[in-house]
Coordinates of C-alpha atoms in Angstrom, one line a residue:
M14 CA -0.3 0.1 -0.3
E15 CA 3.2 2.4 1.0
S16 CA 4.1 1.9 -2.6
S17 CA 1.2 2.4 -4.2
A18 CA 0.4 5.7 -2.6
T19 CA 3.9 7.3 -3.5
F20 CA 3.3 6.1 -6.8
T21 CA -0.2 8.2 -7.0
D22 CA 2.2 10.7 -5.3
Y23 CA 4.6 11.0 -8.0
D24 CA 2.0 10.2 -10.7
N25 CA 0.3 13.7 -9.7
I26 CA 2.7 16.2 -9.2
L27 CA 3.4 14.4 -12.5
Q28 CA 0.6 16.0 -13.9
Q29 CA 0.9 19.6 -12.0
Q30 CA 4.4 20.3 -13.5
L31 CA 3.7 18.9 -16.5
L32 CA 0.3 21.0 -16.4
Q33 CA 3.1 23.7 -15.1
L34 CA 5.5 23.9 -17.9
V35 CA 2.6 23.8 -20.4
M36 CA 0.9 27.6 -18.6
D37 CA 4.2 28.5 -18.4
S38 CA 5.2 27.6 -22.5
M39 CA 1.6 30.1 -23.2
P40 CA 2.2 33.8 -24.3
Q41 CA -1.0 35.1 -21.8
C42 CA -0.7 35.3 -18.7
I43 CA -2.8 32.8 -16.6
F44 CA -4.9 32.3 -13.4
W45 CA -6.9 31.1 -10.9
K46 CA -9.0 32.1 -7.7
D47 CA -10.1 30.4 -5.3
T48 CA -14.8 32.2 -4.1
H49 CA -12.7 34.7 -2.0
S50 CA -10.7 35.9 -4.7
R51 CA -7.4 34.1 -3.3
Y52 CA -4.6 33.2 -6.0
L53 CA -4.8 29.3 -6.5
G54 CA -1.6 29.5 -9.3
C55 CA -0.8 31.9 -11.9
N56 CA 2.2 30.9 -14.8
Q57 CA 5.0 32.3 -14.9
K58 CA 4.3 34.9 -17.5
F59 CA 1.7 36.3 -14.5
A60 CA 3.6 35.8 -12.2
E61 CA 6.4 38.4 -13.6
A62 CA 3.4 40.2 -14.8
A63 CA 2.8 40.8 -10.8
G64 CA 6.9 41.9 -9.7
L65 CA 7.3 37.8 -8.5
E66 CA 9.8 35.2 -9.2
R67 CA 8.9 32.0 -9.3
P68 CA 4.9 31.2 -9.2
E69 CA 4.3 29.5 -5.5
Q70 CA 4.8 32.9 -4.3
L71 CA 1.5 34.1 -5.6
L72 CA -0.8 31.0 -3.3
G73 CA -3.1 32.4 -1.5
K74 CA -2.8 36.0 -1.9
T75 CA -5.2 38.7 -3.7
D76 CA -4.8 41.7 -6.4
Y77 CA -4.5 44.0 -3.3
D78 CA -1.6 42.0 -1.7
L79 CA 0.0 42.7 -5.3
V80 CA 1.6 46.2 -7.1
W81 CA -1.5 47.2 -9.0
K82 CA -3.7 50.2 -7.7
K83 CA -5.7 49.7 -5.8
E84 CA -8.8 51.0 -8.3
E85 CA -7.6 48.3 -10.2
S86 CA -7.8 45.9 -7.5
D87 CA -11.2 46.8 -6.5
D88 CA -11.9 46.6 -10.0
Y89 CA -10.6 43.0 -10.6
R90 CA -12.7 42.2 -7.5
L91 CA -16.0 42.5 -9.0
C92 CA -15.5 41.3 -11.7
D93 CA -14.8 38.2 -10.6
R94 CA -17.4 38.4 -8.3
R95 CA -19.8 39.3 -11.2
V96 CA -18.9 35.5 -13.3
M97 CA -19.1 33.5 -10.4
E98 CA -22.3 34.7 -9.6
S99 CA -23.2 34.5 -13.2
G100 CA -21.8 31.5 -13.4
K101 CA -21.0 33.3 -17.1
A102 CA -17.9 34.0 -18.3
E103 CA -16.4 37.8 -19.6
M104 CA -14.2 37.7 -22.3
G105 CA -12.3 40.6 -24.5
I106 CA -12.3 42.9 -21.1
I107 CA -9.7 45.9 -21.9
E108 CA -8.8 47.7 -18.2
P109 CA -5.8 49.3 -17.7
Q110 CA -2.6 48.0 -15.4
L111 CA 0.7 49.0 -13.5
Q112 CA 3.0 46.4 -13.8
A113 CA 5.8 45.4 -11.5
N114 CA 8.7 47.9 -14.0
G115 CA 5.8 50.6 -13.2
K116 CA 4.8 51.0 -16.2
Q117 CA 1.5 51.0 -17.8
A118 CA 0.0 48.6 -19.4
W119 CA -3.1 48.0 -21.3
L120 CA -4.7 44.4 -21.2
E121 CA -7.3 42.3 -22.7
T122 CA -8.6 39.8 -20.2
N123 CA -11.3 37.1 -20.5
K124 CA -12.3 34.6 -17.4
I125 CA -14.7 32.4 -16.9
P126 CA -16.4 30.0 -14.1
M127 CA -14.9 27.1 -12.5
F128 CA -16.8 24.3 -11.5
D129 CA -17.0 21.2 -9.1
N130 CA -17.9 17.4 -9.7
V131 CA -21.9 18.3 -8.4
G132 CA -22.2 22.4 -10.7
N133 CA -20.5 24.8 -7.7
V134 CA -18.6 27.3 -9.1
I135 CA -15.2 26.6 -6.2
G136 CA -13.1 30.2 -8.2
I137 CA -11.8 31.6 -11.6
M138 CA -9.2 31.0 -14.7
G139 CA -8.9 33.5 -16.0
S140 CA -5.9 34.8 -18.6
F141 CA -4.3 38.7 -20.1
Q142 CA -2.2 39.7 -22.6
D143 CA -0.7 43.1 -22.9
V144 CA -2.6 45.1 -25.5
T145 CA -1.2 48.2 -25.0
D146 CA 1.0 48.9 -28.1
R147 CA -3.1 47.7 -29.8
K148 CA -4.3 50.4 -27.4
K149 CA -2.4 52.8 -27.5
A150 CA -2.9 52.8 -31.7
E151 CA -6.7 53.1 -30.8
L152 CA -6.5 55.8 -28.4
A153 CA -4.3 58.0 -31.3
L154 CA -6.6 57.2 -34.1
Q155 CA -9.5 58.7 -31.9
Q156 CA -7.2 61.5 -31.5
L157 CA -7.0 62.0 -34.6
N158 CA -10.9 61.4 -35.8
E159 CA -11.3 63.6 -32.9
E160 CA -8.7 66.3 -34.2
L161 CA -9.7 66.1 -38.2
E162 CA -14.0 66.6 -36.9
Q163 CA -12.6 69.5 -35.0
R164 CA -11.1 70.3 -38.6
V165 CA -13.2 69.4 -40.3
E166 CA -15.3 71.5 -38.7
N167 CA -13.4 75.0 -38.1
R168 CA -13.4 74.0 -41.4
T169 CA -16.4 74.5 -43.0
A170 CA -17.2 77.4 -40.4
E171 CA -14.1 79.3 -42.2
L172 CA -16.5 78.0 -45.6
K173 CA -20.0 79.3 -44.7
R174 CA -18.1 82.1 -43.3
A175 CA -16.7 82.3 -46.6
K176 CA -19.3 81.7 -49.1
S177 CA -21.7 84.4 -46.6
F178 CA -18.8 87.0 -48.2
A179 CA -18.9 86.1 -51.3
D180 CA -22.2 86.0 -51.5
A181 CA -22.7 88.9 -50.6
A182 CA -20.3 90.8 -52.3
N183 CA -22.1 89.2 -55.7
Q184 CA -24.9 90.4 -54.8
A185 CA -23.2 93.5 -54.8
K186 CA -21.2 92.9 -58.0
S187 CA -25.1 92.1 -59.7
E188 CA -26.6 94.8 -58.7
F189 CA -23.7 97.3 -59.1
L190 CA -23.0 96.0 -62.9
A191 CA -26.9 96.4 -63.3
N192 CA -27.1 99.8 -62.7
M193 CA -24.0 100.7 -64.3
S194 CA -25.3 98.8 -67.7
H195 CA -28.5 100.6 -67.0
E196 CA -26.7 104.3 -66.7
L197 CA -24.6 103.3 -69.7
R198 CA -26.9 101.5 -71.7
T199 CA -28.6 105.5 -71.9
P200 CA -26.3 107.4 -72.5
L201 CA -25.5 105.1 -75.2
N202 CA -28.0 105.3 -77.2
G203 CA -28.5 108.2 -77.6
I204 CA -24.5 108.1 -79.4
L205 CA -26.1 105.1 -81.2
G206 CA -29.8 107.2 -82.4
Y207 CA -28.0 110.4 -83.0
A208 CA -24.3 108.8 -85.1
Q209 CA -27.8 106.8 -87.3
I210 CA -29.3 109.5 -87.7
L211 CA -25.9 112.3 -88.6
G212 CA -24.5 110.0 -91.3
R213 CA -27.6 109.6 -93.3
S214 CA -27.4 113.6 -94.1
P215 CA -26.1 114.3 -97.2
H216 CA -24.6 116.9 -95.8
L217 CA -21.8 115.9 -94.2
P218 CA -18.4 115.6 -95.9
G219 CA -16.7 113.0 -95.9
E220 CA -14.3 113.7 -93.5
A221 CA -17.1 113.8 -91.0
Q222 CA -19.3 111.3 -91.9
H223 CA -15.5 108.5 -91.7
G224 CA -15.9 110.3 -87.9
I225 CA -19.6 109.2 -87.4
D226 CA -18.6 106.2 -88.2
I227 CA -16.0 105.2 -86.0
I228 CA -18.4 107.2 -83.4
H229 CA -20.9 104.8 -84.6
Q230 CA -18.3 101.6 -84.3
C231 CA -17.2 102.6 -81.1
G232 CA -20.7 102.4 -79.6
S233 CA -21.8 99.3 -81.0
H234 CA -18.5 98.3 -79.4
L235 CA -18.7 99.1 -76.1
L236 CA -22.5 98.2 -76.0
M237 CA -21.7 94.5 -76.7
L238 CA -19.1 95.0 -74.1
I239 CA -21.7 96.8 -71.7
N240 CA -23.7 93.3 -72.2
D241 CA -21.0 90.4 -72.6
V242 CA -19.8 91.8 -68.9
L243 CA -22.9 91.2 -67.7
D244 CA -23.4 88.4 -69.1
L245 CA -20.3 86.8 -67.8
S246 CA -20.8 88.4 -63.8
K247 CA -25.1 86.8 -64.0
I248 CA -22.2 83.1 -65.2
E249 CA -20.7 83.4 -62.4
A250 CA -22.5 84.2 -59.8
R251 CA -24.8 81.4 -60.6
K252 CA -27.5 83.7 -60.9
L253 CA -28.2 83.4 -64.9
E254 CA -30.6 80.9 -65.0
L255 CA -33.2 79.7 -68.6
V256 CA -36.3 80.4 -69.1
P257 CA -37.9 77.8 -71.6
R258 CA -40.8 79.1 -72.9
P259 CA -43.0 78.2 -75.6
L260 CA -42.3 78.9 -79.2
H261 CA -43.3 78.9 -83.1
L262 CA -39.4 76.8 -83.8
P263 CA -40.2 77.8 -87.4
S264 CA -40.5 82.0 -87.3
F265 CA -38.0 81.9 -84.7
L266 CA -35.0 80.4 -87.0
Q267 CA -35.9 82.2 -90.2
S268 CA -35.7 86.4 -87.3
V269 CA -32.9 84.9 -87.0
V270 CA -31.8 84.3 -90.5
E271 CA -33.0 87.0 -91.6
I272 CA -30.8 89.5 -89.3
C273 CA -27.2 88.0 -90.1
K274 CA -28.4 87.6 -94.1
I275 CA -28.4 90.6 -94.4
K276 CA -24.7 91.1 -92.0
A277 CA -24.1 88.7 -95.1
E278 CA -25.0 90.7 -97.6
Q279 CA -23.6 93.7 -97.0
K280 CA -20.0 91.2 -97.1
G281 CA -21.1 90.6 -100.0
I282 CA -20.9 87.0 -98.9
A283 CA -23.3 84.2 -99.9
F284 CA -26.1 83.2 -96.7
V285 CA -26.8 79.7 -96.6
Y286 CA -29.9 78.1 -94.1
E287 CA -30.9 74.3 -94.6
P288 CA -33.9 73.7 -91.6
A289 CA -34.6 69.9 -91.7
A290 CA -38.8 69.0 -93.0
E291 CA -39.7 66.9 -90.5
L292 CA -38.1 69.7 -87.9
A293 CA -41.4 71.0 -84.4
E294 CA -43.9 73.2 -84.9
G295 CA -43.4 74.6 -81.0
I296 CA -40.8 73.8 -78.8
Y297 CA -39.9 74.7 -75.1
A298 CA -36.8 76.7 -74.9
D299 CA -35.0 79.5 -73.9
E300 CA -36.1 82.0 -76.7
K301 CA -33.7 85.2 -76.1
R302 CA -30.6 82.4 -75.2
L303 CA -30.8 80.2 -77.9
R304 CA -30.8 83.6 -80.2
Q305 CA -28.3 85.2 -78.1
V306 CA -26.2 81.5 -79.2
L307 CA -27.3 81.3 -82.8
L308 CA -26.6 85.1 -83.2
N309 CA -23.2 84.4 -82.1
L310 CA -22.1 82.4 -83.9
L311 CA -23.0 83.1 -87.0
G312 CA -22.3 86.9 -86.5
N313 CA -18.4 85.4 -86.3
A314 CA -18.8 83.7 -88.2
I315 CA -19.6 85.8 -90.7
K316 CA -17.9 88.2 -89.4
F317 CA -14.6 85.8 -90.4
T318 CA -15.6 85.1 -93.6
D319 CA -14.9 87.3 -96.9
K320 CA -15.3 85.1 -99.5
G321 CA -18.4 81.3 -99.7
S322 CA -20.4 81.5 -97.6
V323 CA -22.0 80.8 -94.0
S324 CA -24.4 78.0 -93.4
L325 CA -26.8 77.2 -91.0
L326 CA -28.0 73.8 -90.8
V327 CA -30.7 72.8 -88.0
T328 CA -31.8 69.1 -87.9
F329 CA -33.7 66.3 -86.2
V330 CA -31.6 64.1 -84.3
E331 CA -34.5 62.1 -82.3
Q332 CA -37.7 62.5 -80.7
T333 CA -38.7 60.8 -77.8
K334 CA -42.6 60.3 -77.6
Q335 CA -43.6 58.8 -74.3
S336 CA -41.3 62.0 -72.8
N337 CA -42.9 64.4 -75.9
L338 CA -38.9 65.7 -76.0
C339 CA -36.7 66.1 -79.6
T340 CA -33.5 66.4 -79.8
L341 CA -32.3 69.7 -82.3
Q342 CA -28.3 69.9 -83.7
F343 CA -27.6 73.3 -84.7
Q344 CA -25.0 73.9 -87.4
V345 CA -22.7 76.9 -88.5
I346 CA -20.3 76.3 -91.6
D347 CA -18.6 78.6 -93.2
T348 CA -16.0 78.7 -95.4
G349 CA -13.5 81.4 -93.8
V350 CA -9.7 82.2 -92.4
G351 CA -10.2 79.2 -90.2
I352 CA -8.6 78.7 -86.8
A353 CA -5.0 77.4 -85.8
V354 CA -5.0 74.1 -83.5
V355 CA -3.0 75.7 -80.8
D356 CA -5.7 78.0 -80.8
L357 CA -9.0 75.8 -80.1
D358 CA -7.5 74.9 -76.6
K359 CA -8.3 78.8 -75.7
L360 CA -11.5 79.5 -78.1
F361 CA -14.3 79.3 -75.3
Q362 CA -11.6 81.1 -71.7
A363 CA -13.0 84.5 -71.2
F364 CA -11.9 87.7 -73.3
E365 CA -9.4 85.1 -75.0
Q366 CA -9.8 85.8 -78.4
V367 CA -7.7 83.6 -81.3
G368 CA -6.9 84.7 -85.5
D369 CA -6.0 88.2 -86.6
R370 CA -6.2 90.5 -85.1
K371 CA -7.6 93.3 -87.0
R372 CA -11.2 91.6 -86.7
Q373 CA -9.9 90.9 -82.8
A374 CA -10.7 94.5 -82.2
E375 CA -14.0 93.5 -83.1
G376 CA -15.1 91.9 -80.2
T377 CA -14.7 91.8 -76.8
G378 CA -14.0 88.2 -76.1
L379 CA -16.4 86.3 -74.6
G380 CA -19.2 85.7 -76.9
L381 CA -17.7 81.9 -77.1
A382 CA -17.6 82.0 -73.6
I383 CA -21.1 82.9 -72.5
S384 CA -22.4 80.6 -75.7
Q385 CA -20.8 77.7 -74.1
Q386 CA -21.7 78.3 -70.6
I387 CA -25.3 78.9 -72.4
V388 CA -25.7 75.3 -74.2
S389 CA -24.3 73.6 -70.8
L390 CA -27.0 75.3 -68.5
M391 CA -29.5 73.5 -71.9
G392 CA -27.5 70.1 -71.2
G393 CA -24.9 70.5 -74.3
H394 CA -21.9 71.4 -75.2
I395 CA -20.2 73.3 -78.3
E396 CA -17.9 71.3 -80.8
V397 CA -15.6 72.6 -83.6
S398 CA -13.6 71.4 -85.8
S399 CA -11.9 73.5 -88.1
Q400 CA -8.6 73.8 -90.5
L401 CA -7.0 77.3 -91.2
G402 CA -7.0 79.1 -93.9
E403 CA -10.2 76.8 -95.8
G404 CA -13.0 77.0 -92.6
S405 CA -15.0 76.9 -89.4
Q406 CA -17.5 74.3 -88.1
F407 CA -19.3 74.8 -84.7
S408 CA -21.7 72.9 -83.9
F409 CA -24.5 71.9 -80.3
E410 CA -27.1 69.8 -79.9
V411 CA -29.7 70.8 -77.1
T412 CA -32.7 68.3 -76.2
C413 CA -36.6 70.3 -76.6
P414 CA -40.0 68.6 -74.5
V415 CA -42.1 69.7 -77.6
A416 CA -45.3 72.4 -77.5
T417 CA -48.1 71.4 -79.4
D418 CA -50.0 74.1 -77.2
W419 CA -47.6 77.5 -78.2
A420 CA -49.8 79.8 -79.1
Q421 CA -52.2 78.8 -76.6
Q422 CA -49.4 79.0 -74.2
S423 CA -47.8 82.8 -75.4
T424 CA -51.5 84.0 -74.3
L425 CA -51.3 84.0 -71.5
R426 CA -51.7 86.6 -68.5
D427 CA -51.3 86.0 -64.5
G428 CA -51.8 82.1 -65.2
R429 CA -54.5 84.0 -67.0
A430 CA -55.5 82.9 -71.3
I431 CA -56.0 85.8 -73.4
V432 CA -59.4 84.6 -75.2
G433 CA -60.6 87.1 -77.3
Y434 CA -61.5 90.7 -77.2
E435 CA -64.3 92.9 -76.6
G436 CA -66.5 94.3 -79.3
E437 CA -67.3 94.1 -82.7
S438 CA -65.1 91.8 -85.0
R439 CA -61.5 92.9 -86.4
R440 CA -59.7 92.5 -90.0
L441 CA -55.8 91.9 -90.0
L442 CA -53.7 91.4 -93.3
V443 CA -50.7 90.3 -93.0
V444 CA -47.6 91.3 -95.2
D445 CA -44.4 88.7 -95.3
D446 CA -42.9 86.9 -98.1
H447 CA -42.0 84.2 -95.3
W448 CA -44.4 82.2 -94.1
E449 CA -43.1 81.0 -91.1
N450 CA -43.7 84.7 -89.6
R451 CA -47.3 85.0 -91.3
A452 CA -48.2 81.3 -89.8
V453 CA -46.6 82.4 -86.0
L454 CA -49.4 85.6 -86.2
K455 CA -52.3 83.9 -88.0
S456 CA -51.8 81.3 -84.9
L457 CA -51.5 83.5 -82.5
L458 CA -53.7 85.9 -83.7
D459 CA -56.1 83.3 -85.0
P460 CA -58.2 82.0 -81.7
L461 CA -58.8 85.1 -80.1
G462 CA -61.6 86.4 -83.3
F463 CA -60.1 88.6 -85.3
E464 CA -60.4 87.8 -89.2
I465 CA -56.9 87.2 -91.4
E466 CA -56.2 87.7 -94.7
E467 CA -52.2 86.9 -95.6
A468 CA -50.4 87.9 -98.6
E469 CA -46.7 87.2 -99.9
D470 CA -45.7 90.6 -100.9
G471 CA -46.4 94.4 -101.2
E472 CA -47.8 94.4 -104.6
E473 CA -51.0 91.4 -103.4
G474 CA -51.4 93.2 -99.7
L475 CA -51.9 96.4 -101.9
A476 CA -54.4 94.8 -103.8
A477 CA -56.0 93.1 -100.7
V478 CA -56.1 96.4 -98.5
H479 CA -58.3 97.2 -100.6
S480 CA -60.2 94.0 -101.2
F481 CA -60.2 92.9 -97.8
Q482 CA -60.1 95.6 -96.3
P483 CA -58.1 95.6 -92.7
D484 CA -58.7 97.4 -89.5
L485 CA -54.5 97.0 -89.3
I486 CA -51.7 96.4 -91.7
I487 CA -48.5 94.4 -90.1
T488 CA -46.0 94.4 -93.1
D489 CA -42.4 93.8 -93.0
L490 CA -39.6 95.4 -94.9
A491 CA -37.6 93.6 -96.2
M492 CA -39.8 91.7 -99.5
P493 CA -39.0 91.5 -103.3
G494 CA -40.5 93.1 -105.7
M495 CA -42.4 95.6 -103.6
D496 CA -41.2 96.0 -100.6
G497 CA -42.5 97.3 -97.4
F498 CA -41.8 100.9 -97.2
E499 CA -43.5 101.6 -101.3
M500 CA -46.4 99.4 -100.4
I501 CA -47.0 102.1 -97.7
Q502 CA -46.3 105.4 -98.8
K503 CA -48.6 103.7 -102.1
V504 CA -50.9 102.7 -99.4
R505 CA -51.2 106.7 -97.3
S506 CA -51.2 108.4 -101.4
Q507 CA -54.7 107.5 -101.4
E508 CA -56.5 110.3 -98.8
S509 CA -59.3 107.1 -98.6
Q510 CA -56.0 104.8 -96.5
K511 CA -54.2 107.5 -94.7
R512 CA -55.4 107.0 -91.4
Q513 CA -55.5 103.2 -92.6
S514 CA -53.2 101.7 -89.5
I515 CA -49.7 100.1 -89.8
V516 CA -47.7 97.8 -87.8
V517 CA -44.3 97.9 -89.5
S518 CA -42.4 94.1 -88.3
S519 CA -38.9 94.1 -89.6
A520 CA -35.5 92.3 -88.1
S521 CA -34.3 95.5 -89.0
V522 CA -34.4 97.1 -85.4
A523 CA -31.6 99.7 -85.9
Y524 CA -32.7 103.0 -84.5
A525 CA -32.6 104.8 -88.1
D526 CA -34.5 101.7 -89.9
Q527 CA -37.3 102.3 -87.5
Q528 CA -37.4 105.9 -87.6
K529 CA -37.3 105.4 -91.6
A530 CA -40.4 102.9 -91.6
L531 CA -42.4 105.5 -88.5
D532 CA -41.3 108.2 -90.7
T533 CA -42.7 106.2 -94.2
G534 CA -46.3 105.7 -92.7
G535 CA -45.6 103.4 -90.6
D536 CA -47.6 104.2 -87.3
A537 CA -45.7 101.4 -85.0
F538 CA -42.9 99.1 -85.0
L539 CA -43.2 95.3 -84.4
P540 CA -39.0 94.6 -83.5
K541 CA -38.6 90.6 -85.2
P542 CA -38.2 87.7 -83.8
V543 CA -41.9 88.9 -82.5
D544 CA -42.0 89.2 -79.1
I545 CA -45.8 88.6 -77.9
S546 CA -46.6 90.5 -75.1
E547 CA -45.1 93.2 -77.6
L548 CA -47.1 91.5 -80.0
L549 CA -50.3 92.2 -77.9
R550 CA -49.9 95.4 -76.8
I551 CA -49.2 97.0 -80.2
V552 CA -52.2 94.9 -81.3
A553 CA -54.5 96.5 -79.0
D554 CA -53.2 100.0 -78.3
Q555 CA -53.7 100.0 -82.4
L556 CA -57.8 98.9 -83.1
N557 CA -58.8 100.8 -79.1
I558 CA -59.2 97.5 -77.6
S559 CA -59.4 95.2 -74.3
W560 CA -58.8 91.7 -73.8
R561 CA -60.7 89.0 -72.2
Y562 CA -59.7 86.6 -70.1
E563 CA -60.0 83.2 -69.4
D564 CA -63.2 82.7 -66.1
R565 CA -61.8 81.2 -63.1
A566 CA -61.4 81.0 -59.3
D567 CA -59.1 84.0 -57.4
I568 CA -57.8 81.4 -55.5
T569 CA -58.0 77.6 -56.2
T570 CA -56.1 75.9 -54.5
D571 CA -55.0 75.6 -50.3
E572 CA -51.5 76.5 -51.3
E573 CA -52.3 79.3 -53.5
K574 CA -54.6 80.7 -50.4
A575 CA -51.2 80.3 -48.2
L576 CA -49.4 82.5 -50.9
V577 CA -51.6 85.0 -50.0
T578 CA -51.8 85.2 -46.1
D579 CA -48.1 84.3 -46.7
A580 CA -47.5 87.6 -48.1
C581 CA -50.2 89.7 -47.0
P582 CA -52.8 88.2 -43.8
D583 CA -55.2 90.7 -43.9
A584 CA -55.2 90.0 -48.0
V585 CA -57.7 86.6 -47.8
T586 CA -60.2 87.6 -45.4
A587 CA -60.1 91.9 -47.5
S588 CA -60.5 90.0 -50.3
A589 CA -59.5 87.2 -52.1
K590 CA -59.1 88.7 -55.7
A591 CA -55.4 89.7 -56.9
K592 CA -56.1 93.8 -57.9
T593 CA -53.6 95.2 -60.8
P594 CA -52.1 98.3 -59.3
P595 CA -52.9 101.5 -62.6
V596 CA -50.7 102.0 -64.8
A597 CA -49.1 104.7 -64.1
I598 CA -47.5 102.9 -61.1
I599 CA -46.6 99.7 -63.0
E600 CA -44.6 102.4 -65.3
S601 CA -42.4 103.2 -62.6
W602 CA -41.9 100.6 -61.9
L603 CA -40.6 99.2 -65.5
L604 CA -38.6 102.8 -65.6
L605 CA -36.8 101.4 -62.2
A606 CA -36.3 97.6 -63.8
R607 CA -34.8 99.6 -66.6
Q608 CA -32.8 101.5 -64.2
G609 CA -31.3 98.5 -62.2
K610 CA -32.7 101.1 -59.2
L611 CA -33.9 97.8 -58.4
R612 CA -33.3 98.9 -53.8
K613 CA -36.0 102.0 -54.8
L614 CA -38.4 99.0 -56.4
R615 CA -38.6 96.6 -53.8
Q616 CA -39.6 99.7 -51.7
S617 CA -42.4 101.1 -53.5
L618 CA -43.8 97.5 -53.3
E619 CA -43.6 97.4 -50.1
A620 CA -45.1 100.5 -49.6
L621 CA -48.2 99.7 -52.0
A622 CA -48.3 96.4 -50.6
S623 CA -48.7 97.8 -46.8
E624 CA -51.0 100.6 -48.8
D625 CA -53.3 97.7 -50.1
V626 CA -54.2 94.6 -48.7
Q627 CA -55.6 93.7 -52.4
Y628 CA -52.4 94.4 -54.5
A629 CA -50.1 91.0 -52.4
R630 CA -51.0 88.8 -54.7
F631 CA -49.3 91.0 -57.4
V632 CA -46.3 92.2 -55.8
E633 CA -45.8 89.0 -54.5
P634 CA -43.7 87.9 -57.4
V635 CA -42.2 90.8 -58.6
L636 CA -41.0 92.0 -55.4
S637 CA -39.7 88.1 -55.4
L638 CA -38.1 88.3 -58.7
A639 CA -36.4 92.6 -57.5
K640 CA -34.4 90.5 -54.3
Q641 CA -33.0 88.4 -56.2
F642 CA -32.2 91.2 -58.2
Q643 CA -33.6 89.7 -61.6
A644 CA -34.2 93.1 -63.8
E645 CA -34.8 91.4 -66.9
A646 CA -37.2 88.9 -65.7
I647 CA -38.8 92.3 -63.5
E648 CA -39.5 93.9 -66.7
D649 CA -40.6 91.4 -68.5
L650 CA -43.3 90.3 -66.0
L651 CA -44.2 93.9 -65.4
Q652 CA -44.5 95.0 -69.6
Q653 CA -47.2 92.0 -69.3
S654 CA -49.0 93.6 -66.8
L655 CA -49.1 96.4 -68.3
F656 CA -51.4 94.5 -70.9
I657 CA -55.4 95.6 -68.8
E658 CA -58.7 96.1 -70.0
V659 CA -58.7 100.2 -70.8

């Protein structure tokens, strides 16, 4: 029996030594405790971490007997209790520890409960490893993130302040340029007007005539520069916005062609216009800006072409029936001087001019840059190909919604369509050699109740005057055979026709041409391309008629009611109907807008709205545009508002 016991003791000692050897070879610090958190054993790495030479020195000690801080020992004891009371392990505990060498370390600790044969907790076993490097990296990353967040926050605040300053500067610049533009245009109009009048005088000697021509050229150049700089400032301030409206595409293109054809004929070069047969009749587009791009490209082509031709090709690319969109391609081709390859890259840069220096003096260097920006807003891009000495080709594509109701849309006022006029039926005679121009006038005026007759030239128009006996004649000037001037003279020479109302409509918008048309016998001048608002104003004025509008409730939706209530809370209770200010007040506002005096305009609008709440609905959109410094949009809106019943 004695030898057997000795063998058992030896076997236990061997197992303990083997277990101790395995634990000592592990990279983690391992320990185990009884239910009172007294250490029952550990491996060599734990003993070293606790400041002991051998694991046996740890037996019976508690955490408070070791080198840890009291706060750390308290945390260890609490964790022991949780594990033993719950009977569940806690893994991946990250906690600090003061090591024997006096350095602070971070540990990742795991603790599991130990059970006897009947399932009672008899202590815990734990392990930990040093994760100080990882913790430092995490803390450094956290600190870096906090610093980055702070830097982002500071930078965002700086950007907000910078944006605020930039917006204020852009607003001040826009207001300044608008004011200066109008202030400069006023004397320039006088300079250019009298330069043209004096230039037509037969009594001026040749040297004086040359001086007048120079004045006119310099004034025109300055006016173009003012307009280009104003447009460029709007683009830079992101204030240039497209205002798509329904337009009659054939007549729009024809009006552009007529303007450019005159310039081409003056230089003795051919102008070719080739529209596709399947072009849409009506589209939604910003007529002013699209015309600006086409006139710029065609004007440049004419300027840099001394012989040969300039061509405008308009082709139909595709139409998406489901979305009612059509894509149009515009091509401007010339046989001019061409552009060198090295100059193509800077062609669309602001204030850059390429080619012959003599021709550069005729421009501002802004036209192509502005045109590219406008086409970009339309969703396209101007492409150019050129060969020096042989000519150039500029092209771009734009996608526009098709407008099937362009004529009806063009006669809207304050959301109400003009449906007719008061009084007896009136007769109108339209004389023009281009069917597109006659078609647009007929499409606009025929639904309003006018009887309309058409004539292709002056001779046919003169015959229609006698047979049709119109109340109003709208005539072009440049026509084959008998032109508009001769027809007007013949009409006025007849005693029975001296009081005949005649409106001259022409693409020749120079002051001298307008004055000549009026001196010949015209009662009013309607520039081409025809502005619908101006057309209706002139027709109403010449025929002394009042328009009739479609009937509708003044406020039909909660949204409209909210708009009026927000603009003036008492407006709904006082009167649900919008009230139009007197013509004199609207004209005074129009003058302020043209002069760029938008602050005075805002003050006048606010004063009228506070004086009479019934003006609130009328004032609100004008005031909104004034706050955005949209002088041109204000002019358009106020001009439309002048169509009131007399």
